[in-house]
Coordinates of C-alpha atoms in Angstrom, one line a residue:
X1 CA -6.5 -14.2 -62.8
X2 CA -6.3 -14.4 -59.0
X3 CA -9.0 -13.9 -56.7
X4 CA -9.9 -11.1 -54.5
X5 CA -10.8 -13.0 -50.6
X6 CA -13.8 -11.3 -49.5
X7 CA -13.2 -11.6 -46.3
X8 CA -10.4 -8.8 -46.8
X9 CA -13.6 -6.6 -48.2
X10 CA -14.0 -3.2 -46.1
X11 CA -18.0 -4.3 -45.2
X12 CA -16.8 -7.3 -44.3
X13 CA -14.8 -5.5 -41.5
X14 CA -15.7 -5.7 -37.6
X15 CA -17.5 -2.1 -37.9
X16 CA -18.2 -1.8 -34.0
X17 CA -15.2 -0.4 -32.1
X18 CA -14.8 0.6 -27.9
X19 CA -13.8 3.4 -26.8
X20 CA -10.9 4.0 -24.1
X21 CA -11.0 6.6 -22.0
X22 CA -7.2 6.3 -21.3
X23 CA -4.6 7.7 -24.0
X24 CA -2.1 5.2 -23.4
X25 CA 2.1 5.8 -25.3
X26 CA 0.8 2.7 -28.0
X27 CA -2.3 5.4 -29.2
X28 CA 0.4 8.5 -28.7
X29 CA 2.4 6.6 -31.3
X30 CA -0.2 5.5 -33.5
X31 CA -2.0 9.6 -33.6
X32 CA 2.1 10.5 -34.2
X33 CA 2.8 8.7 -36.8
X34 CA -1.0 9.0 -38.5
X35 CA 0.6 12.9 -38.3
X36 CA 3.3 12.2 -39.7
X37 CA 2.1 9.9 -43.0
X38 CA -0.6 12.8 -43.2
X39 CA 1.3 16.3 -43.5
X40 CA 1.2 18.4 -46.5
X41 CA 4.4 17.5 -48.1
X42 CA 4.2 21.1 -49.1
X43 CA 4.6 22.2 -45.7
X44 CA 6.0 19.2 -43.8
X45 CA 6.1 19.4 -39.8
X46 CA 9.2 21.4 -38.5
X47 CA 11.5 19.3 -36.8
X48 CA 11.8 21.2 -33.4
X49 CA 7.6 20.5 -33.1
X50 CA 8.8 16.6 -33.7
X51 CA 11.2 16.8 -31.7
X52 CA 8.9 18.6 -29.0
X53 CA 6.2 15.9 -29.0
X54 CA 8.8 13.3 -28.6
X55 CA 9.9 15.3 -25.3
X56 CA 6.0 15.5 -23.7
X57 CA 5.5 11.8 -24.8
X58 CA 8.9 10.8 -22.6
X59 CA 7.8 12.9 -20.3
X60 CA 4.6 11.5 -20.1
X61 CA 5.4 7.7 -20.2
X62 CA 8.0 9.0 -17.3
X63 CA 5.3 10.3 -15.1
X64 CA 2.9 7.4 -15.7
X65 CA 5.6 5.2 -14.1
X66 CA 6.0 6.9 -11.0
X67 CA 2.5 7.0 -10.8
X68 CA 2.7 2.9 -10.9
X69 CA 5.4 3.4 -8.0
X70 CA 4.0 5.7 -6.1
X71 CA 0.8 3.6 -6.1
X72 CA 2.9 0.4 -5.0
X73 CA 4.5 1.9 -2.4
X74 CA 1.3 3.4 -1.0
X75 CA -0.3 -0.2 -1.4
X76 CA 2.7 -1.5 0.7
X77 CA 2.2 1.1 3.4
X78 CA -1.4 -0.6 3.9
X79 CA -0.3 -3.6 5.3
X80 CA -2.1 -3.9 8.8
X81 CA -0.5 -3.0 11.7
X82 CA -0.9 -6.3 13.3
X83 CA 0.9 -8.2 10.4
X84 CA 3.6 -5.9 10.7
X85 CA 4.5 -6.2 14.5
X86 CA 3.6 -9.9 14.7
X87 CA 7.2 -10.5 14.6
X88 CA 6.7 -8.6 18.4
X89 CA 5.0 -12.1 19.8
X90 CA 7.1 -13.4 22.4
X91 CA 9.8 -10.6 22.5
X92 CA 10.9 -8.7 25.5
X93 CA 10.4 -5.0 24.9
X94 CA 11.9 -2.1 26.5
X95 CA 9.7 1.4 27.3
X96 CA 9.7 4.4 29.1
X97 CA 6.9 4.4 32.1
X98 CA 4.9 7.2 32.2
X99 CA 2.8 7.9 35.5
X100 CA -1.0 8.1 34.7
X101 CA -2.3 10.9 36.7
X102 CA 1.0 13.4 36.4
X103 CA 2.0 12.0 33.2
X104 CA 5.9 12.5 33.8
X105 CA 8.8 9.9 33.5
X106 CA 8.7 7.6 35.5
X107 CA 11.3 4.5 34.7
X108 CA 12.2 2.4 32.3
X109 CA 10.3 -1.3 31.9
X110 CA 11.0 -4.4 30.2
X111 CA 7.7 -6.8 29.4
X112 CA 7.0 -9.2 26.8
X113 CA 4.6 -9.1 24.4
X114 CA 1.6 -10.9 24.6
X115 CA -0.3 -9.6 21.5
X116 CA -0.3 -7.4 19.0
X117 CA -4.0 -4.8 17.7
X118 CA -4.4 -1.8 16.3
X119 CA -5.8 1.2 16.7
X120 CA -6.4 3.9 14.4
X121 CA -3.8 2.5 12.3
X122 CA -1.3 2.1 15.1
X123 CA 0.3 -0.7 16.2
X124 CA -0.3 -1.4 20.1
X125 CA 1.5 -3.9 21.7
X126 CA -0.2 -5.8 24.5
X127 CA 2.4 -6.8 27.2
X128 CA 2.8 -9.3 30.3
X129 CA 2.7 -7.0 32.7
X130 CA -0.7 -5.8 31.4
X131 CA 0.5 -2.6 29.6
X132 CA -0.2 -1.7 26.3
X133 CA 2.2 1.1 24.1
X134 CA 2.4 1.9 21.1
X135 CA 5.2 0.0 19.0
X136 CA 7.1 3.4 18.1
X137 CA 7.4 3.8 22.2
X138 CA 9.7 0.7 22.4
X139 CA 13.4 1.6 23.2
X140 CA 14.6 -1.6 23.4
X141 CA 13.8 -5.6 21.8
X142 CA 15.5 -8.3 23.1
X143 CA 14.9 -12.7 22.1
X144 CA 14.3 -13.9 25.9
X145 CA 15.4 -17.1 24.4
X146 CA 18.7 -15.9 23.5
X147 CA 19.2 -14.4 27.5
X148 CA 18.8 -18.5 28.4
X149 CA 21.2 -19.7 26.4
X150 CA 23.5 -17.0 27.6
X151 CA 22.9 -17.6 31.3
X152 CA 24.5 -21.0 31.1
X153 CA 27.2 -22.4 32.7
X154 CA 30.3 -22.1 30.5
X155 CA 30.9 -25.7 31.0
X156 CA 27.4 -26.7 29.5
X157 CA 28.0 -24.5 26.5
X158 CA 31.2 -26.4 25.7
X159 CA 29.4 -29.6 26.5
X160 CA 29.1 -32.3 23.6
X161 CA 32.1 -30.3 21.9
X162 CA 35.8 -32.1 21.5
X163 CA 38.5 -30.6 22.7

């Protein structure tokens, strides 16, 4: 006759068990189909209430994910200021001049940037000409290095090159 292991004996079972506070779609599925191994067979569960819990759990595993993306993207809109416009450094930037004590128009100024900080969540960018804007008041952005290799000579851009 074969032996019973009594390890697989109920008090032998871990008896302690956590509690979650979240009611995740793997417990949905699990109460489910507990309901459905569980139903008077006399008066099983209509289909249509099935097919309705199927819907909310979708629906709910659905809004659970955009609840991951929406956190993600918010998460991604934290990144400082600062790390944002670093790219700024060295750039020459293009902004309309206001005048201080009138605060109308005055011209338009290229500087380059110098450094970047923030303040209240705003990027400011520190320029040459000791200005500082805000990085949504820049028209313009140009590489100062690319304006050098573009004010050479024609013949020293073809030099080195075979004809």
């Amino acid at each position: 006759m074969a032996k019973i292991d009594p390890s697989l004996y109920l008090r032998n079972q871990k008896q302690e068990r956590t509690p979650s506070p979240d009611l995740g779609k793997d417990e949905f599925l699990k109460i489910l189909m507990v309901q459905l191994q569980n139903q008077d067979p006399t008066n099983p569960m209509d289909d249509r209430e099935f097919i309705a819990q199927m819907a909310q759990f979708s629906s709910l595993e659905q809004m659970m994910n955009m609840s991951k993306s929406i956190d993600a993207l918010v998460e991604s809109q934290l990144i400082s200021p600062v790390i944002k416009y670093s790219h700024m450094l060295g750039r020459e930037v293009t902004y309309q001049a206001y005048d201080k004590e009138t605060g109308q128009k005055t011209e338009i100024v290229s500087s380059k940037v110098v450094a970047v900080s923030q303040k209240d969540g705003w990027a400011i960018l520190e320029l040459e000409n000791g200005e500082k804007i805000y990085a949504d008041a820049v028209l313009q952005v140009n590489d100062p290095e690319a304006k050098k290799d573009d004010e050479q000579p024609e013949d020293s851009k073809n030099e080195g090159k075979k004809s």
